[in-house]
PDB file of C-alpha atoms in Angstrom:
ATOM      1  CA  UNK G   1     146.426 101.210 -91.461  1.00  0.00           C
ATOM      2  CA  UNK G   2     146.098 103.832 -88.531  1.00  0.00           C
ATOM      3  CA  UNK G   3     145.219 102.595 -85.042  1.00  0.00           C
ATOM      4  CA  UNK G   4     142.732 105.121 -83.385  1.00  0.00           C
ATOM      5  CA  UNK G   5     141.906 104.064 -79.527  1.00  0.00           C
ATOM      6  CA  UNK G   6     139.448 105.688 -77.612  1.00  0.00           C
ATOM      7  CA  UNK G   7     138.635 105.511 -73.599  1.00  0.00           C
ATOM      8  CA  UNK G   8     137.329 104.856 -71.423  1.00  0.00           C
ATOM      9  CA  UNK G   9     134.545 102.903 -73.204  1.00  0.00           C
ATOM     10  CA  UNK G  10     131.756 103.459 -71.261  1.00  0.00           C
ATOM     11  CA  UNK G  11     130.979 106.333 -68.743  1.00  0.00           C
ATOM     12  CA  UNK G  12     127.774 106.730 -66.681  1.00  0.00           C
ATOM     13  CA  UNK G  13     127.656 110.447 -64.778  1.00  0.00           C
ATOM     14  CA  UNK G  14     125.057 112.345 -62.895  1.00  0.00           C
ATOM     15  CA  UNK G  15     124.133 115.664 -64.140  1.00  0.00           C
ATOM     16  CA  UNK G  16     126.547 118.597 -63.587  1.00  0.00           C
ATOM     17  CA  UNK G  17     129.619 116.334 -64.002  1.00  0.00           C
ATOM     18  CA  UNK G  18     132.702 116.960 -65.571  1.00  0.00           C
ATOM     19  CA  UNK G  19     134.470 114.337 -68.176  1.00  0.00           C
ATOM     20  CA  UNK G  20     137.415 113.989 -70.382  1.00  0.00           C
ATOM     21  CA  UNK G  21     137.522 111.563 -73.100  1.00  0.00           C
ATOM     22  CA  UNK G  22     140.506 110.398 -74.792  1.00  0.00           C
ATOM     23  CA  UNK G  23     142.130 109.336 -78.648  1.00  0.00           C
ATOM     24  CA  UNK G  24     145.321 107.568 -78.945  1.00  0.00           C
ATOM     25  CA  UNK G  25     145.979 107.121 -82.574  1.00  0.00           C
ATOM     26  CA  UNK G  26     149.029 105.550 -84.165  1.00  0.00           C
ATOM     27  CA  UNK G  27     150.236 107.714 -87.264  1.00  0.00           C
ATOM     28  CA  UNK G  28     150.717 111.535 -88.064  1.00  0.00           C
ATOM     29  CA  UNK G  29     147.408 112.926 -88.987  1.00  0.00           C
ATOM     30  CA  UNK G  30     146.385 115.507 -90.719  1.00  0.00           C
ATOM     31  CA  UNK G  31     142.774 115.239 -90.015  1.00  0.00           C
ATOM     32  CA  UNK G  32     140.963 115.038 -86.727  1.00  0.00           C
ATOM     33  CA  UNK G  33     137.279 115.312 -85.863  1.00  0.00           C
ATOM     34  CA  UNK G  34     135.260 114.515 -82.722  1.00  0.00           C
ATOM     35  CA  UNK G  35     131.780 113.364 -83.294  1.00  0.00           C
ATOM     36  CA  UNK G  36     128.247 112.976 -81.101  1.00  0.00           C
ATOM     37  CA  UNK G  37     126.444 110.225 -82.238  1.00  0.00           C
ATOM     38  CA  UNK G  38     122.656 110.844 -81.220  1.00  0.00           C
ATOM     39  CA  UNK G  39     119.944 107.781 -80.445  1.00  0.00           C
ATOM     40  CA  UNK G  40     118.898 108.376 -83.565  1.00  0.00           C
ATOM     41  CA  UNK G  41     122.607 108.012 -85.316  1.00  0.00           C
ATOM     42  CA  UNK G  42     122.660 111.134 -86.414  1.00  0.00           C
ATOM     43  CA  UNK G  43     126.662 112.084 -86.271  1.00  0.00           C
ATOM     44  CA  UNK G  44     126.859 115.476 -85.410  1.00  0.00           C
ATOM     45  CA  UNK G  45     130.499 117.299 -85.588  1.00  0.00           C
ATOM     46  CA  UNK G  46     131.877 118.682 -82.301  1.00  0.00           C
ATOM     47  CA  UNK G  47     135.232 119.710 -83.048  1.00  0.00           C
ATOM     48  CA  UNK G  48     137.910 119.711 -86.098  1.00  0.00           C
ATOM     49  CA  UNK G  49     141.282 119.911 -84.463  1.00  0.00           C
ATOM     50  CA  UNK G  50     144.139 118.292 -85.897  1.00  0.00           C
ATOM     51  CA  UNK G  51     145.969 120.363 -83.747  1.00  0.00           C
ATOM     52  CA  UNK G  52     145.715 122.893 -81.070  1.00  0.00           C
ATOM     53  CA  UNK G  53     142.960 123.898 -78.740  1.00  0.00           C
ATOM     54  CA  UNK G  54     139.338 124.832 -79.380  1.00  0.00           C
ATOM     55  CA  UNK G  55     136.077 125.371 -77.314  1.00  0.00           C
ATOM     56  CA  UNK G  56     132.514 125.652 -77.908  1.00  0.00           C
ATOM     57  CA  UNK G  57     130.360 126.538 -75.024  1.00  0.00           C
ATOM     58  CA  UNK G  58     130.690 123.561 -72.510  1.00  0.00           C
ATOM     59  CA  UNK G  59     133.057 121.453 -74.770  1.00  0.00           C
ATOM     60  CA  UNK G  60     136.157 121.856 -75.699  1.00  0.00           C
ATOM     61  CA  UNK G  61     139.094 119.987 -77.284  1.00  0.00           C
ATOM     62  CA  UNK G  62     142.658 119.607 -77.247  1.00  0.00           C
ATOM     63  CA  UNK G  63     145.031 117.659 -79.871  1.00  0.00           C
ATOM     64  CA  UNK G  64     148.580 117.206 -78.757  1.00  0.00           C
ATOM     65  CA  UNK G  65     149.783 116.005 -82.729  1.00  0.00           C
ATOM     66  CA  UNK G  66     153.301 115.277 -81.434  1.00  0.00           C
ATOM     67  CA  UNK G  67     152.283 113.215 -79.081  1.00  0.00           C
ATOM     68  CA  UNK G  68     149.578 111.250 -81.175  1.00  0.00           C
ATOM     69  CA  UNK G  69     146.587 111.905 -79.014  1.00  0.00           C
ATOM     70  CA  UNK G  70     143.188 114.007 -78.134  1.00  0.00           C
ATOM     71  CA  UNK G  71     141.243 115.228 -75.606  1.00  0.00           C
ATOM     72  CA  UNK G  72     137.588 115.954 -75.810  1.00  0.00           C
ATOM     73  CA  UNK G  73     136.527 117.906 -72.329  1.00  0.00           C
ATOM     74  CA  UNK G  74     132.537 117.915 -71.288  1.00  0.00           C
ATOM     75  CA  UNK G  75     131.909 120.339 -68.412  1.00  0.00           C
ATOM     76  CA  UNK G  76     128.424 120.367 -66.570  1.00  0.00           C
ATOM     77  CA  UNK G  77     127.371 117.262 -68.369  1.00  0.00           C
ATOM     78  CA  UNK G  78     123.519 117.473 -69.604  1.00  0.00           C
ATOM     79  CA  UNK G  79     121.309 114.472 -70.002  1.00  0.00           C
ATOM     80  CA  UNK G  80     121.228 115.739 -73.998  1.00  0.00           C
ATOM     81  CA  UNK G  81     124.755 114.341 -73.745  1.00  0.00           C
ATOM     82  CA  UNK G  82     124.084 111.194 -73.814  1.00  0.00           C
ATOM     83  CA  UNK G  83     125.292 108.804 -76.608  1.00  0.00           C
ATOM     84  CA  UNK G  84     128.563 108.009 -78.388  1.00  0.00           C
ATOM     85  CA  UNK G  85     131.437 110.026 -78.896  1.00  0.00           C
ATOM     86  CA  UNK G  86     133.548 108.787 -81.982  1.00  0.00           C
ATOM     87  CA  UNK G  87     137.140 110.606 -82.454  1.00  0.00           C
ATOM     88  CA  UNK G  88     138.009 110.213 -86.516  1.00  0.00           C
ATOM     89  CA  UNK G  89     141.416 110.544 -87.814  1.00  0.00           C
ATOM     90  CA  UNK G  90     142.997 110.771 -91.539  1.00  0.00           C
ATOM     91  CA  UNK G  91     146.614 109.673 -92.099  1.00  0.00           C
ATOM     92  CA  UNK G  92     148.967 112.401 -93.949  1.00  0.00           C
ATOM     93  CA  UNK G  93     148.305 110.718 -97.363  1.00  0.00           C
ATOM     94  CA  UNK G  94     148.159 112.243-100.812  1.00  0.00           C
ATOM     95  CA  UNK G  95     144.748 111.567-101.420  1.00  0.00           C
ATOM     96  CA  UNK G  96     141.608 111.048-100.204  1.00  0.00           C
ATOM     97  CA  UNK G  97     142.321 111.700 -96.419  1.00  0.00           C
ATOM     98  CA  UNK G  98     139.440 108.669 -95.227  1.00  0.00           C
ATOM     99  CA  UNK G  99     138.634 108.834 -91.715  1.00  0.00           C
ATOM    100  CA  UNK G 100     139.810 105.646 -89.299  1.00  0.00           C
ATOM    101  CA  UNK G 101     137.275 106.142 -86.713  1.00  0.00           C
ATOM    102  CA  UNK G 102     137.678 104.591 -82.782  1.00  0.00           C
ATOM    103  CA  UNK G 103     135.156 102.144 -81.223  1.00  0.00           C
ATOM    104  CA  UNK G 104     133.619 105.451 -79.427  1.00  0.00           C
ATOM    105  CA  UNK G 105     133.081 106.542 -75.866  1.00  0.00           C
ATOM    106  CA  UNK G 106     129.303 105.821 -74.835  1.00  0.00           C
ATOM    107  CA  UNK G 107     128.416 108.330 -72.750  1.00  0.00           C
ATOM    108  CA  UNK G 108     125.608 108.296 -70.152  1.00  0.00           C
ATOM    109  CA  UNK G 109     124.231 111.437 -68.375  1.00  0.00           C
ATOM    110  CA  UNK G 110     121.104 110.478 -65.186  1.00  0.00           C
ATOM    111  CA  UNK G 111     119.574 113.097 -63.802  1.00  0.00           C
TER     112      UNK G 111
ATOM    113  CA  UNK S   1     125.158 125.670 -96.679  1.00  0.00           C
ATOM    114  CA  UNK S   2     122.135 122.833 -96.718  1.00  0.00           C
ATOM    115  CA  UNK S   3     124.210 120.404 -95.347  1.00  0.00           C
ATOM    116  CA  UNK S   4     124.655 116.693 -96.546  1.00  0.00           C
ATOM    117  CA  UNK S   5     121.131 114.892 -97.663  1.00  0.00           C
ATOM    118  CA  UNK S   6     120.762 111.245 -97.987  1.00  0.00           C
ATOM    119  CA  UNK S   7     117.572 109.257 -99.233  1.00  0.00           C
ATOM    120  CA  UNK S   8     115.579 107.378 -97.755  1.00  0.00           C
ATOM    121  CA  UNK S   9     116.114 107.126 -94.385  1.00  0.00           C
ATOM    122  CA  UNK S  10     114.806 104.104 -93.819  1.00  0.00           C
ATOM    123  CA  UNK S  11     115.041 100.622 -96.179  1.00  0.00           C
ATOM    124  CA  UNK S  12     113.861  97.569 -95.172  1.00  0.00           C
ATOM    125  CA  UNK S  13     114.179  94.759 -98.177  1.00  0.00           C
ATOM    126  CA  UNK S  14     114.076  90.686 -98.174  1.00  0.00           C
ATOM    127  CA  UNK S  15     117.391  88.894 -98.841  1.00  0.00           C
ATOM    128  CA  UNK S  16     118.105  88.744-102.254  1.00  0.00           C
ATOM    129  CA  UNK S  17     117.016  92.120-103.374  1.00  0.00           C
ATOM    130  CA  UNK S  18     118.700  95.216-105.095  1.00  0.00           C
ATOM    131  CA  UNK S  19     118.870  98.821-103.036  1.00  0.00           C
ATOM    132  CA  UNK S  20     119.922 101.851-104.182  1.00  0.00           C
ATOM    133  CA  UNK S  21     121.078 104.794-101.562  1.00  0.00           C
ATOM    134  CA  UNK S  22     121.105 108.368-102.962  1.00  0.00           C
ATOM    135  CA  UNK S  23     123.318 111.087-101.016  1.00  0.00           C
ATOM    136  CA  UNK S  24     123.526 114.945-102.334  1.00  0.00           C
ATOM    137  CA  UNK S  25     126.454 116.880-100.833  1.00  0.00           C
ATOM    138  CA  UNK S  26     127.119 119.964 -99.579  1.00  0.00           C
ATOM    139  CA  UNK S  27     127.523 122.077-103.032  1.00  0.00           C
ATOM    140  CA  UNK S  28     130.368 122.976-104.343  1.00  0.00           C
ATOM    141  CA  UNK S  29     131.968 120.049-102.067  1.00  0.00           C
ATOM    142  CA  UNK S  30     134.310 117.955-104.948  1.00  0.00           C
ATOM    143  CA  UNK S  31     135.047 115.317-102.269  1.00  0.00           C
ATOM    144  CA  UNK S  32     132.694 112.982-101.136  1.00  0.00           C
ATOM    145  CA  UNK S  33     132.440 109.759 -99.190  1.00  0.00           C
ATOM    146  CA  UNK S  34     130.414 106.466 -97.987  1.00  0.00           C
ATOM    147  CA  UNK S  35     131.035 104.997 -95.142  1.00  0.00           C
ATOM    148  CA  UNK S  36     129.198 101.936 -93.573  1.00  0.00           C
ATOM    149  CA  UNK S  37     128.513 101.646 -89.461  1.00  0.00           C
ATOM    150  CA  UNK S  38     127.072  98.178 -87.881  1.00  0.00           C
ATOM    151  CA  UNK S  39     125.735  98.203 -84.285  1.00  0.00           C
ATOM    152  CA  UNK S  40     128.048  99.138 -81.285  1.00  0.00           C
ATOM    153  CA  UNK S  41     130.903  99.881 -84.344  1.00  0.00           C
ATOM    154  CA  UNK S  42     132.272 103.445 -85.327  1.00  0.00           C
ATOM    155  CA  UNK S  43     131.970 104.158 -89.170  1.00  0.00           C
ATOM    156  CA  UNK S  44     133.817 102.748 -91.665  1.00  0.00           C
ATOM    157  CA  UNK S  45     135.267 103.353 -95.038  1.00  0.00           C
ATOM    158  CA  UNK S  46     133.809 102.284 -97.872  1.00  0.00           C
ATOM    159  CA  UNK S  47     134.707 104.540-101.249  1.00  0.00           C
ATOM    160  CA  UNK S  48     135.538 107.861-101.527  1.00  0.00           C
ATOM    161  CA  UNK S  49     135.049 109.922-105.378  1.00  0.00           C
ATOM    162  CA  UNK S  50     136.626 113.279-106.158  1.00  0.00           C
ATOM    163  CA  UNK S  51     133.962 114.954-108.660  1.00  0.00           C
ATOM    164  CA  UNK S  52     132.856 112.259-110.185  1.00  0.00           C
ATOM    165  CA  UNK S  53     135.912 109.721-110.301  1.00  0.00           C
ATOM    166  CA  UNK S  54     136.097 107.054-108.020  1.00  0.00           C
ATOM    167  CA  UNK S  55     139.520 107.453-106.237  1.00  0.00           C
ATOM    168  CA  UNK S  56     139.462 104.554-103.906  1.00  0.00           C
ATOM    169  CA  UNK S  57     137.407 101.708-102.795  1.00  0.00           C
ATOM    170  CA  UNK S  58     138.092  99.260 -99.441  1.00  0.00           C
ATOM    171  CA  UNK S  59     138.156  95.588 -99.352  1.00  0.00           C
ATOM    172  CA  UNK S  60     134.843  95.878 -98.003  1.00  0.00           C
ATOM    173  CA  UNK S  61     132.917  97.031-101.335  1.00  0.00           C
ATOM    174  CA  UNK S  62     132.569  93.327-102.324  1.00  0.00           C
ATOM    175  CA  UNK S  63     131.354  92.809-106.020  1.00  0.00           C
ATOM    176  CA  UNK S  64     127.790  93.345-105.176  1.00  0.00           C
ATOM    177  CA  UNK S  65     128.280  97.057-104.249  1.00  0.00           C
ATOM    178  CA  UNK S  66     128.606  99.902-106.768  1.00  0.00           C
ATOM    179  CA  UNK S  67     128.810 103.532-106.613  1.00  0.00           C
ATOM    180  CA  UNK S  68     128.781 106.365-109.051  1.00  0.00           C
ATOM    181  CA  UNK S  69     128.938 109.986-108.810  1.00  0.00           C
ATOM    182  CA  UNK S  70     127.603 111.246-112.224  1.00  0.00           C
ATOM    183  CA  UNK S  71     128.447 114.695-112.917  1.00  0.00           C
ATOM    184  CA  UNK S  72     130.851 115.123-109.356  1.00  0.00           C
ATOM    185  CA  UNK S  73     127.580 115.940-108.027  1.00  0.00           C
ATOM    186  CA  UNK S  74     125.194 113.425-106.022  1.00  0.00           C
ATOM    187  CA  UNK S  75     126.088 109.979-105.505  1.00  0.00           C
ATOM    188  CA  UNK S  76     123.922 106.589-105.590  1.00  0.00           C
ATOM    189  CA  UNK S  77     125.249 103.192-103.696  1.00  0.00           C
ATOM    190  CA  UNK S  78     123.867 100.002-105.136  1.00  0.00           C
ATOM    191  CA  UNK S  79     123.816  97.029-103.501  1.00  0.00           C
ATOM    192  CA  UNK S  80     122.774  93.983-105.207  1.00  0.00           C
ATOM    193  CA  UNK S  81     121.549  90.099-104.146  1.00  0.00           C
ATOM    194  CA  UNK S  82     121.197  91.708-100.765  1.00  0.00           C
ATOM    195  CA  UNK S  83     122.434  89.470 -97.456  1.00  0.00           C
ATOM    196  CA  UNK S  84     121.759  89.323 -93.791  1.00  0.00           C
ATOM    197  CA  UNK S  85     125.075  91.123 -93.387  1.00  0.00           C
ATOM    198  CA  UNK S  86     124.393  93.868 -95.571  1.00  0.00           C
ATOM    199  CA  UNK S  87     122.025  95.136 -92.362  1.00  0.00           C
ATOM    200  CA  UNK S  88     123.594  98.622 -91.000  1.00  0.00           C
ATOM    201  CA  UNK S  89     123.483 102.146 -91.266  1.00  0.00           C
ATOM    202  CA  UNK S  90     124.986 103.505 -94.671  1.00  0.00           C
ATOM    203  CA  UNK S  91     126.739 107.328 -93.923  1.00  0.00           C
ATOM    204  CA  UNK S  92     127.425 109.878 -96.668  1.00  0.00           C
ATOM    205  CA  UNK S  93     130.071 112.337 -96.549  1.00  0.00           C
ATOM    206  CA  UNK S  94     131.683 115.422 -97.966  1.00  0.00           C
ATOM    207  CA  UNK S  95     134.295 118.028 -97.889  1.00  0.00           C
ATOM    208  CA  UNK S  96     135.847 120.511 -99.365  1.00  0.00           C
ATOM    209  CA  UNK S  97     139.267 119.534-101.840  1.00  0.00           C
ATOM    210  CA  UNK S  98     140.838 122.861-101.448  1.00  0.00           C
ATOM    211  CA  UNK S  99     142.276 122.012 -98.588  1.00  0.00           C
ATOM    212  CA  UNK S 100     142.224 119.404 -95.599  1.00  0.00           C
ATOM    213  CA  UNK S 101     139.501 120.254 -93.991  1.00  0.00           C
ATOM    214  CA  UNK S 102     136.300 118.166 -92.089  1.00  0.00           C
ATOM    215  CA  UNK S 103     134.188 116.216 -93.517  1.00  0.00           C
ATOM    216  CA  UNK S 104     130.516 116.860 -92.705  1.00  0.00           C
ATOM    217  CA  UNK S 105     128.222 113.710 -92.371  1.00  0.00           C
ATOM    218  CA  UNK S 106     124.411 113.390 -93.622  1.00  0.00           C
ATOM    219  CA  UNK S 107     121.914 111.521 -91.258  1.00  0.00           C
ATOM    220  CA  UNK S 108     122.729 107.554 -92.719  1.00  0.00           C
ATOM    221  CA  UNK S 109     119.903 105.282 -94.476  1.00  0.00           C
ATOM    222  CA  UNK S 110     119.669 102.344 -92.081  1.00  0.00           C
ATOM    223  CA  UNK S 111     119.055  99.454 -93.985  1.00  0.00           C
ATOM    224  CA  UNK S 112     117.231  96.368 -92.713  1.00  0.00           C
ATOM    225  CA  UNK S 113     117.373  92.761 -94.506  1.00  0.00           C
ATOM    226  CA  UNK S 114     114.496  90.586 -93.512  1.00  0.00           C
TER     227      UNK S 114
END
């Protein structure tokens, strides 16, 4: 099946930073989401971008599909940041289109 | 738009029980998912129906686990003779099958096996 990789891991920044995550995945997609995954697990969708560029307030996101990979941009990180960012990918398939999801990006924002 | 509801929350059973998960959909979604996450894991795939037939299941819906979407319009997962391992959080999805488009996630049950 697809490969999604996601880095770094882990990431501890103080308030007011700025941070790029990133998704390596191993097939042509033709479904990719970005996910926050709250303390309480609630996954809560950032971005659908299989392609191209797209921003929402201090995030934004960019999928290069050629180049099998994405980039999820945080600017003046918040401590409401916090948790795990999950990138989710679907292969080109003719049904179904599951999401392969990464290990996730666990974000840390101190004040 | 109501957004994806799944009940309960919260399930805590002893070993060797039966559990039944109930997730509604966004309406008029046809497509809908379950997905299963463990701690410090991302999410992963467990069946997916379109309406109510069940297109495809993983290697990971052992015999004890059973899903049905009566009607294409909520959806109940079953597990049965509950284990240890069965302990994680259970996610619900849906989308749209006009086109390729995102699927939007309820808020899990976590299940706990005593």
């Amino acid at each position: 099946g697809i490969q999604v990789e996601q880095s770094p891991p882990d990431l501890i920044l103080q308030e007011g930073a700025n941070s790029t995550l990133r998704c390596n995945f191993s097939d042509s997609v033709n479904n990719l989401q970005w996910f926050h995954q709250n303390p309480w697990g609630q996954l809560i969708n950032l971005f659908y971008i299989p392609s191209g560029t797209k921003q929402n307030g201090r995030l934004s996101a960019t999928t290069v599909a050629t180049e099998r990979y994405s980039l999820l941009y945080i600017s003046s990180s918040q401590t409401t940041d916090s948790g795990v960012y999950f990138c989710a990918v679907a292969r080109r398939e003719t049904s179904g289109s599951r999401l392969t999801f990464g290990e996730g990006t666990q974000l840390t924002v101190n004040p | 738009d109501t957004g994806v509801s799944q009940n309960p929350r919260h399930k805590i059973t002893k070993r060797g029980q039966n559990v039944t998960f109930r997730c509604d959909p966004i309406s008029e979604h046809n497509r809908l998912y379950w997905y299963r996450q463990t701690l410090g894991q991302g999410p992963e795939f467990l069946t997916y129906f379109q309406n109510e037939a069940q297109l495809e299941k993983s290697r990971l819906l052992s015999d004890r686990f059973s899903a049905e979407r009566p009607k294409g319009s909520f959806s109940t997962l079953e597990i049965q003779r509950t284990e240890q391992g069965d302990s994680a959080m259970y996610l619900c999805a849906s989308s749209s099958g006009a086109y390729v488009g995102p699927q939007h996630f309820g808020d899990g049950t976590r299940l706990s096996i005593l």
